[in-house]
Amino acid sequence: MTELITTSKKAIELEDQYGAHNYHPLPVVLTKGEGVFLWDVEGRRYYDFLSAYSAVNQGHCHPRIIHALIEQAKELTLTSRAFYNDKLGLAEKYVCETFGYQKALFMNSGAEANETAIKLARKWGYTKKGIPEYEAVIVALRKNFHGRTTTIISASSDPSARKGFGPFMPGFELVDYDNVPALEKALSNPKVCGLWIEPIQGEAGVYVPADGYLKAAEKLCRQYNVLLMMDEIQTGIARTGKMLASDHEGVRPDLLILGKALSGGVLPVSVVLADDDIMLVIKPGEHGSTFGGNPLAAAVCMEALQVVKDERLADNAERLGKIFRERMHALIKKTNLVTLVRGKGLLNAIVINDTPESLPAGQAGQTAWNICLKFAENGLLAKPTHGNIIRLAPPLVITEEQLHECCDIIEKSVLEFSKR
Ligand code: PLP
């Protein structure tokens, strides 16, 4: 039997003593979630404004998703891919039809899906584009975040993601985000097999590129025969007001990379989608994962996506996102502590007038961190991404009334802070 933890202090002490110190959490210990709300072990209720980094777009413990989880868990959870199971094909068909692709490859974490996309792009580069063996280059963007594996951090420009973890994987070239001429220069290299990009750079601080940038990137990929590898792990599944952030510009990636809210935050499920000419470059035995495509994940994923469609969460994110940014613009007029708000749908960030935006990940500006503590005191949970940038991303099931209440909390907290 596990011990019952009844105080925040005890839980924090335990994690501190027995857990690796690879995160710097806000000092809040959560025990229950429902919809847009979280409760701590002392019984305090909070609005969740992080949504587990956009993994719980459907809200915490969505009854339909939990029902699908329990029903499938009673039947079959894991077979490995040594055998077929009766749910994987259904889930593959479901995601292919939902996103308009011919093939799907399920994995677990977002990082694994990105690793899968890298392997597909490289193999395609050698077998279809004719790049000389092991000379393929993937172009990535400065300030990207695609996960934490040693290959993925090899393409990172963030010192805190890299320092001490080399040697690094070769074959990546970095260019500035939102700079079309720089992109063209990089993609014109005939050894480039893929452009690996986030439609909005979430972890970096919700950087939204100029309108037309993604369309230009797609056009350049076509022109230079390069695969467009779109990491929609954080931006996908209705978060930005459309099913995919790429949809805002009518862009169709060659490799679509999804994770997080694909399971509504219930268990790790990720997927890469592509058409046959790309996906079938990988042959039996060349890639896989024991848990990838397990029947439990398959059942949960189908229900989680159906909830997004049935509850029209993209429309809600689009509509409420506009209201949210209007409220933040009004706040900016009342204080010089918040300098700007940016974002799309319900993926937004405010920038605090404090330490520079460019502090590495994990190193929050002191004021941004203290404002988040104040938010928590007033019943709302959020965290700085980089430096002085606070990401604000509630579950997409939030109502207009609740959103206004949250904007009131944000405003009250910031103004209380400004008075000091
Ligand atoms: N890609 C993007 C855009 C992300 O935001 C994240 C996580 O925040 C990842 C990849 C990594 O996903 P995971 O933590 O599931 O490996």
Coordinates of C-alpha atoms and ligand atoms in Angstrom, one line a residue:
M1 CA 0.0 0.0 0.0
T2 CA 1.2 3.5 -0.7
E3 CA 1.4 6.0 2.1
L4 CA -1.2 8.8 2.0
I5 CA 0.4 12.2 1.5
T6 CA -1.7 14.9 3.2
T7 CA 0.5 17.9 3.3
S8 CA 2.3 19.8 0.5
K9 CA 5.4 20.0 2.7
K10 CA 5.7 16.2 3.0
A11 CA 5.3 15.6 -0.8
I12 CA 7.9 18.2 -1.6
E13 CA 10.3 16.8 0.9
L14 CA 9.9 13.3 -0.6
E15 CA 10.4 14.4 -4.2
D16 CA 13.4 16.4 -3.1
Q17 CA 15.0 13.6 -1.2
Y18 CA 14.2 10.7 -3.6
G19 CA 13.6 12.2 -7.0
A20 CA 16.1 13.5 -9.5
H21 CA 16.3 17.3 -9.5
N22 CA 15.6 17.7 -13.2
Y23 CA 12.6 20.1 -12.8
H24 CA 12.0 23.2 -10.8
P25 CA 8.3 23.0 -10.0
L26 CA 6.1 25.7 -8.4
P27 CA 5.6 24.7 -4.7
V28 CA 2.0 23.3 -5.2
V29 CA 1.2 19.6 -4.7
L30 CA -1.8 18.5 -6.7
T31 CA -4.0 15.6 -6.0
K32 CA -7.1 15.9 -8.2
G33 CA -8.2 17.4 -11.5
E34 CA -11.5 17.9 -13.2
G35 CA -12.1 19.9 -16.3
V36 CA -10.3 23.3 -16.0
F37 CA -9.7 22.8 -12.2
L38 CA -6.9 21.3 -10.1
W39 CA -7.0 20.7 -6.3
D40 CA -4.0 20.6 -4.0
V41 CA -3.6 18.2 -1.1
E42 CA -4.8 20.9 1.3
G43 CA -8.0 21.2 -0.7
R44 CA -7.4 24.5 -2.4
R45 CA -8.8 24.8 -5.9
Y46 CA -6.9 26.3 -8.9
Y47 CA -7.6 27.1 -12.5
D48 CA -5.1 25.2 -14.6
F49 CA -3.4 27.6 -17.0
L50 CA -0.7 25.3 -18.2
S51 CA -2.7 22.2 -19.1
A52 CA 0.3 19.9 -18.6
Y53 CA 2.1 21.8 -21.4
S54 CA -1.0 21.5 -23.6
A55 CA -1.5 17.7 -23.0
V56 CA -4.9 18.2 -21.3
N57 CA -6.7 20.3 -24.0
Q58 CA -9.8 18.2 -23.3
G59 CA -9.7 19.1 -19.6
H60 CA -8.6 16.9 -16.7
C61 CA -10.1 13.4 -16.3
H62 CA -12.6 13.9 -19.2
P63 CA -15.3 11.4 -18.3
R64 CA -15.5 10.0 -21.9
I65 CA -11.8 9.5 -22.2
I66 CA -11.5 8.0 -18.7
H67 CA -14.4 5.6 -19.7
A68 CA -12.5 4.6 -22.8
L69 CA -9.4 4.0 -20.8
I70 CA -11.2 1.8 -18.2
E71 CA -13.2 -0.2 -20.7
Q72 CA -10.1 -1.0 -22.8
A73 CA -7.9 -1.6 -19.7
K74 CA -10.4 -4.4 -18.7
E75 CA -9.9 -6.1 -22.0
L76 CA -6.3 -5.8 -23.2
T77 CA -3.5 -3.2 -22.6
L78 CA -0.4 -4.4 -24.4
T79 CA 0.5 -7.1 -26.9
S80 CA 3.7 -5.5 -28.4
R81 CA 3.8 -5.3 -32.1
A82 CA 4.9 -8.9 -32.4
F83 CA 1.2 -9.6 -32.9
Y84 CA -1.7 -7.6 -34.3
N85 CA -4.3 -6.2 -31.9
D86 CA -7.9 -5.3 -32.7
K87 CA -7.6 -1.5 -31.8
L88 CA -4.4 -0.3 -33.5
G89 CA -5.8 -0.5 -37.1
L90 CA -8.9 1.4 -36.0
A91 CA -6.8 4.1 -34.4
E92 CA -4.5 4.3 -37.5
K93 CA -7.5 4.7 -39.8
Y94 CA -9.0 7.3 -37.4
V95 CA -6.0 9.5 -37.3
C96 CA -5.3 9.1 -41.0
E97 CA -8.8 10.2 -41.9
T98 CA -8.9 13.0 -39.3
F99 CA -5.6 14.6 -40.5
G100 CA -5.7 13.5 -44.2
Y101 CA -2.7 11.2 -44.5
Q102 CA -2.2 7.6 -45.9
K103 CA -0.2 6.1 -43.0
A104 CA 0.3 6.6 -39.2
L105 CA 3.1 5.4 -37.0
F106 CA 2.3 5.4 -33.3
M107 CA 4.9 6.0 -30.6
N108 CA 4.6 7.2 -27.0
S109 CA 6.4 10.4 -26.0
G110 CA 6.7 13.5 -28.2
A111 CA 10.4 13.1 -28.3
E112 CA 10.0 9.6 -29.7
A113 CA 7.7 10.9 -32.4
N114 CA 10.3 13.5 -33.4
E115 CA 13.0 10.8 -33.5
T116 CA 10.8 8.8 -35.8
A117 CA 10.3 11.8 -38.1
I118 CA 14.1 12.3 -38.2
K119 CA 14.6 8.6 -39.2
L120 CA 11.9 8.8 -41.9
A121 CA 13.3 12.1 -43.3
R122 CA 16.9 10.7 -43.4
K123 CA 15.9 7.4 -45.0
W124 CA 13.7 9.2 -47.5
G125 CA 16.7 11.5 -48.3
Y126 CA 18.9 8.5 -49.1
T127 CA 16.4 6.3 -50.9
K128 CA 14.2 8.9 -52.7
K129 CA 16.2 12.1 -53.0
G130 CA 19.5 10.4 -53.7
I131 CA 21.6 12.1 -50.9
P132 CA 24.9 10.4 -50.6
E133 CA 24.9 7.9 -47.7
Y134 CA 25.1 9.5 -44.2
E135 CA 25.4 13.0 -45.5
A136 CA 21.8 14.1 -45.0
V137 CA 21.1 17.4 -43.3
I138 CA 18.0 18.4 -41.4
V139 CA 17.4 22.1 -41.1
A140 CA 16.0 23.2 -37.7
L141 CA 15.2 26.6 -36.2
R142 CA 17.0 28.5 -33.5
K143 CA 15.1 28.4 -30.1
N144 CA 13.3 25.2 -31.1
F145 CA 12.1 22.7 -28.6
H146 CA 11.4 19.2 -29.8
G147 CA 12.3 17.1 -26.7
R148 CA 15.2 15.9 -24.6
T149 CA 16.9 12.9 -26.3
T150 CA 20.6 13.2 -27.2
T151 CA 19.8 13.4 -30.9
I152 CA 17.1 16.1 -30.4
I153 CA 19.2 18.3 -28.2
S154 CA 21.9 18.1 -30.9
A155 CA 19.6 20.4 -32.8
S156 CA 18.9 22.7 -29.9
S157 CA 20.3 26.3 -29.5
D158 CA 19.5 26.3 -25.8
P159 CA 22.6 26.0 -23.7
S160 CA 20.7 24.5 -20.7
A161 CA 19.4 21.7 -22.9
R162 CA 22.9 20.9 -24.2
K163 CA 25.6 21.9 -21.8
G164 CA 27.4 18.8 -20.5
F165 CA 25.5 16.3 -22.7
G166 CA 27.7 16.1 -25.8
P167 CA 29.1 14.7 -28.0
F168 CA 26.2 15.7 -30.3
M169 CA 24.6 14.0 -33.3
P170 CA 25.8 15.6 -36.6
G171 CA 23.5 16.4 -39.5
F172 CA 21.6 19.4 -38.2
E173 CA 21.8 23.0 -39.5
L174 CA 20.2 25.8 -37.5
V175 CA 18.7 28.9 -39.0
D176 CA 16.8 31.8 -37.5
Y177 CA 13.0 31.4 -37.0
D178 CA 10.7 33.6 -39.1
N179 CA 13.4 34.5 -41.6
V180 CA 12.5 33.4 -45.1
P181 CA 15.8 34.3 -46.9
A182 CA 17.8 32.4 -44.3
L183 CA 15.6 29.4 -44.8
E184 CA 15.9 29.5 -48.6
K185 CA 19.7 29.6 -48.3
A186 CA 19.7 26.6 -46.0
L187 CA 17.2 24.5 -48.0
S188 CA 18.9 25.1 -51.3
N189 CA 21.7 22.7 -50.1
P190 CA 21.0 19.5 -52.1
K191 CA 21.9 17.4 -49.0
V192 CA 18.9 18.7 -47.0
C193 CA 16.2 16.1 -46.5
G194 CA 13.9 17.8 -44.1
L195 CA 12.9 21.1 -42.5
W196 CA 12.0 20.5 -38.9
I197 CA 9.8 23.2 -37.5
E198 CA 7.2 24.2 -34.9
P199 CA 4.3 26.4 -36.3
I200 CA 4.6 28.4 -33.1
Q201 CA 7.6 28.1 -30.9
G202 CA 5.9 27.1 -27.7
E203 CA 8.6 26.3 -25.2
A204 CA 10.7 29.2 -26.4
G205 CA 8.0 31.6 -25.3
V206 CA 5.1 31.3 -27.7
Y207 CA 6.8 33.0 -30.7
V208 CA 4.3 33.3 -33.5
P209 CA 5.9 33.8 -36.9
A210 CA 4.7 36.5 -39.3
D211 CA 1.6 35.6 -41.4
G212 CA 2.8 33.8 -44.5
Y213 CA 6.0 32.4 -43.0
L214 CA 4.8 28.8 -42.8
K215 CA 3.3 29.0 -46.3
A216 CA 6.7 30.3 -47.6
A217 CA 8.4 27.5 -45.8
E218 CA 6.1 24.9 -47.4
K219 CA 6.7 26.5 -50.9
L220 CA 10.5 26.4 -50.4
C221 CA 10.3 22.7 -49.3
R222 CA 8.4 21.9 -52.5
Q223 CA 10.9 23.9 -54.6
Y224 CA 14.0 22.2 -53.2
N225 CA 12.5 18.7 -52.7
V226 CA 12.7 18.8 -48.9
L227 CA 10.3 17.2 -46.5
L228 CA 8.3 19.6 -44.3
M229 CA 8.5 18.0 -40.8
M230 CA 5.9 19.8 -38.7
D231 CA 6.1 19.4 -34.9
E232 CA 2.6 20.1 -33.7
I233 CA 3.0 18.4 -30.4
Q234 CA 2.2 21.5 -28.5
T235 CA 0.3 23.5 -31.1
G236 CA -1.9 20.7 -32.5
I237 CA -5.2 19.2 -31.4
A238 CA -7.2 22.5 -31.4
R239 CA -4.9 24.4 -29.1
T240 CA -4.4 27.4 -31.4
G241 CA -8.0 27.6 -32.6
K242 CA -7.8 25.1 -35.5
M243 CA -7.2 21.4 -35.3
L244 CA -3.6 22.1 -36.4
A245 CA -1.7 25.4 -36.2
S246 CA -0.7 24.6 -39.9
D247 CA -4.3 24.9 -40.9
H248 CA -4.2 28.7 -40.2
E249 CA -2.1 29.0 -43.4
G250 CA -3.5 26.0 -45.3
V251 CA -0.1 24.3 -45.0
R252 CA 0.1 20.5 -45.3
P253 CA 3.3 19.0 -43.8
D254 CA 4.9 15.9 -45.3
L255 CA 5.5 14.6 -41.8
L256 CA 3.0 15.6 -39.2
I257 CA 4.2 15.0 -35.6
L258 CA 1.6 14.9 -32.8
G259 CA 1.6 14.0 -29.1
K260 CA 0.4 15.4 -25.8
A261 CA -3.4 16.0 -26.2
L262 CA -3.7 13.0 -28.5
S263 CA -4.5 11.2 -25.3
G264 CA -6.1 14.0 -23.5
G265 CA -3.3 13.7 -21.0
V266 CA -4.3 10.2 -19.9
L267 CA -1.2 8.3 -21.1
P268 CA 1.7 9.0 -23.4
V269 CA 0.6 8.7 -27.0
S270 CA 2.3 10.2 -30.0
V271 CA 2.1 9.6 -33.8
V272 CA 3.8 10.6 -37.0
L273 CA 1.6 10.9 -40.1
A274 CA 2.8 10.7 -43.7
D275 CA 1.8 9.4 -47.1
D276 CA 2.9 6.0 -48.5
D277 CA 5.9 7.3 -50.5
I278 CA 7.5 8.6 -47.3
M279 CA 6.2 6.2 -44.6
L280 CA 7.0 3.0 -46.4
V281 CA 10.7 3.8 -46.6
I282 CA 10.9 2.2 -43.2
K283 CA 10.8 -1.6 -43.4
P284 CA 9.9 -4.2 -40.8
G285 CA 12.5 -4.3 -38.1
E286 CA 13.9 -0.9 -38.7
H287 CA 11.9 1.1 -36.1
G288 CA 9.5 0.5 -33.3
S289 CA 8.7 0.6 -29.6
T290 CA 7.3 -2.0 -27.2
F291 CA 4.5 0.3 -26.1
G292 CA 4.0 2.2 -29.4
G293 CA 0.5 1.5 -30.8
N294 CA -0.7 -0.4 -27.8
P295 CA -4.5 -1.1 -27.7
L296 CA -5.0 1.0 -24.5
A297 CA -3.3 4.0 -26.2
A298 CA -5.3 3.4 -29.4
A299 CA -8.7 3.3 -27.7
V300 CA -7.9 6.4 -25.6
C301 CA -6.5 8.3 -28.6
M302 CA -9.7 7.8 -30.7
E303 CA -11.9 8.9 -27.9
A304 CA -9.7 11.9 -27.0
L305 CA -9.8 13.2 -30.7
Q306 CA -13.6 12.5 -30.9
V307 CA -14.1 14.7 -27.8
V308 CA -12.2 17.5 -29.5
K309 CA -14.5 17.3 -32.5
D310 CA -17.8 16.8 -30.6
E311 CA -17.1 19.6 -28.2
R312 CA -15.9 21.9 -30.9
L313 CA -12.8 22.8 -28.9
A314 CA -11.0 24.4 -31.8
D315 CA -13.8 27.0 -32.2
N316 CA -13.8 27.6 -28.4
A317 CA -10.0 28.1 -28.4
E318 CA -10.3 30.5 -31.4
R319 CA -13.1 32.6 -29.8
L320 CA -11.8 32.7 -26.3
G321 CA -8.3 33.3 -27.4
K322 CA -9.4 36.6 -28.9
I323 CA -11.2 37.6 -25.7
F324 CA -8.1 36.6 -23.6
R325 CA -5.7 38.8 -25.7
E326 CA -8.2 41.7 -25.6
R327 CA -8.2 41.4 -21.8
M328 CA -4.4 41.3 -21.6
H329 CA -4.1 44.3 -23.9
A330 CA -6.4 46.2 -21.5
L331 CA -4.1 45.1 -18.6
I332 CA -1.0 46.4 -20.5
K333 CA -2.6 49.8 -20.5
K334 CA -3.0 49.7 -16.7
T335 CA 0.6 48.6 -15.8
N336 CA 4.1 48.8 -17.2
L337 CA 4.8 45.4 -15.6
V338 CA 3.4 43.5 -18.6
T339 CA 4.9 44.6 -21.9
L340 CA 3.1 42.4 -24.4
V341 CA 0.8 39.5 -25.1
R342 CA 1.2 37.2 -28.0
G343 CA -0.3 33.9 -29.1
K344 CA -3.0 32.1 -31.2
G345 CA -6.2 30.5 -29.9
L346 CA -5.6 29.5 -26.3
L347 CA -1.8 29.3 -26.6
N348 CA -0.6 32.6 -25.3
A349 CA 2.1 34.3 -23.4
I350 CA 2.6 37.6 -21.5
V351 CA 6.0 39.2 -21.3
I352 CA 7.0 40.7 -18.0
N353 CA 9.0 43.9 -17.8
D354 CA 12.0 42.3 -16.0
T355 CA 14.9 40.1 -17.0
P356 CA 15.5 39.6 -20.7
E357 CA 13.4 37.1 -22.7
S358 CA 16.5 35.2 -23.6
L359 CA 17.3 33.6 -20.3
P360 CA 17.8 29.8 -20.8
A361 CA 14.9 27.4 -20.1
G362 CA 14.5 26.6 -16.4
Q363 CA 15.9 30.0 -15.4
A364 CA 12.9 32.0 -14.8
G365 CA 13.2 35.8 -14.3
Q366 CA 12.6 36.5 -10.6
T367 CA 9.6 38.7 -11.2
A368 CA 7.9 36.3 -13.6
W369 CA 8.4 33.5 -11.1
N370 CA 7.1 35.7 -8.2
I371 CA 4.1 36.7 -10.3
C372 CA 3.3 33.0 -10.9
L373 CA 3.5 32.4 -7.1
K374 CA 1.0 35.3 -6.7
F375 CA -1.2 33.7 -9.4
A376 CA -1.2 30.5 -7.3
E377 CA -2.0 32.4 -4.2
N378 CA -5.0 33.8 -6.0
G379 CA -6.1 30.4 -7.5
L380 CA -4.5 30.1 -10.9
L381 CA -1.5 27.9 -12.0
A382 CA 0.9 29.0 -14.6
K383 CA 4.7 28.9 -15.1
P384 CA 7.3 31.0 -16.8
T385 CA 8.7 29.4 -20.0
H386 CA 11.9 31.2 -20.6
G387 CA 13.1 34.2 -18.5
N388 CA 10.4 36.7 -18.2
I389 CA 7.8 35.0 -20.4
I390 CA 4.7 33.5 -18.8
R391 CA 2.8 31.0 -20.9
L392 CA -1.0 31.0 -20.3
A393 CA -2.7 27.9 -21.8
P394 CA -5.9 26.7 -20.1
P395 CA -7.7 23.5 -21.0
L396 CA -9.8 24.2 -24.1
V397 CA -13.1 23.3 -22.3
I398 CA -12.9 26.6 -20.4
T399 CA -16.1 28.7 -20.7
E400 CA -16.2 32.4 -21.4
E401 CA -17.3 33.1 -17.9
Q402 CA -14.4 31.1 -16.4
L403 CA -12.0 32.8 -18.8
H404 CA -13.1 36.2 -17.5
E405 CA -12.7 35.1 -14.0
C406 CA -9.2 33.9 -14.8
C407 CA -8.4 37.2 -16.5
D408 CA -9.6 38.9 -13.3
I409 CA -7.2 36.8 -11.3
I410 CA -4.3 37.5 -13.6
E411 CA -5.1 41.3 -13.6
K412 CA -5.5 41.4 -9.8
S413 CA -2.2 39.5 -9.2
V414 CA -0.2 41.7 -11.6
L415 CA -1.7 44.9 -10.2
E416 CA -1.0 43.8 -6.6
F417 CA 2.5 43.1 -7.7
S418 CA 2.9 46.4 -9.5
K419 CA 2.0 48.3 -6.2
R420 CA 5.0 46.9 -4.3
Ligands
PLP1 N1 7.9 19.0 -29.3 C1 7.3 20.1 -28.8 C2 6.9 21.2 -29.7 C3 7.0 20.1 -27.4 O1 6.4 21.2 -26.9 C4 7.4 19.1 -26.6 C5 7.2 19.1 -25.1 O2 7.0 20.1 -24.5 C6 8.0 17.9 -27.2 C7 8.2 17.9 -28.5 C8 8.5 16.8 -26.4 O3 7.4 16.0 -26.0 P1 7.6 14.9 -24.8 O4 7.9 15.7 -23.5 O5 6.3 14.2 -24.7 O6 8.8 14.1 -25.2

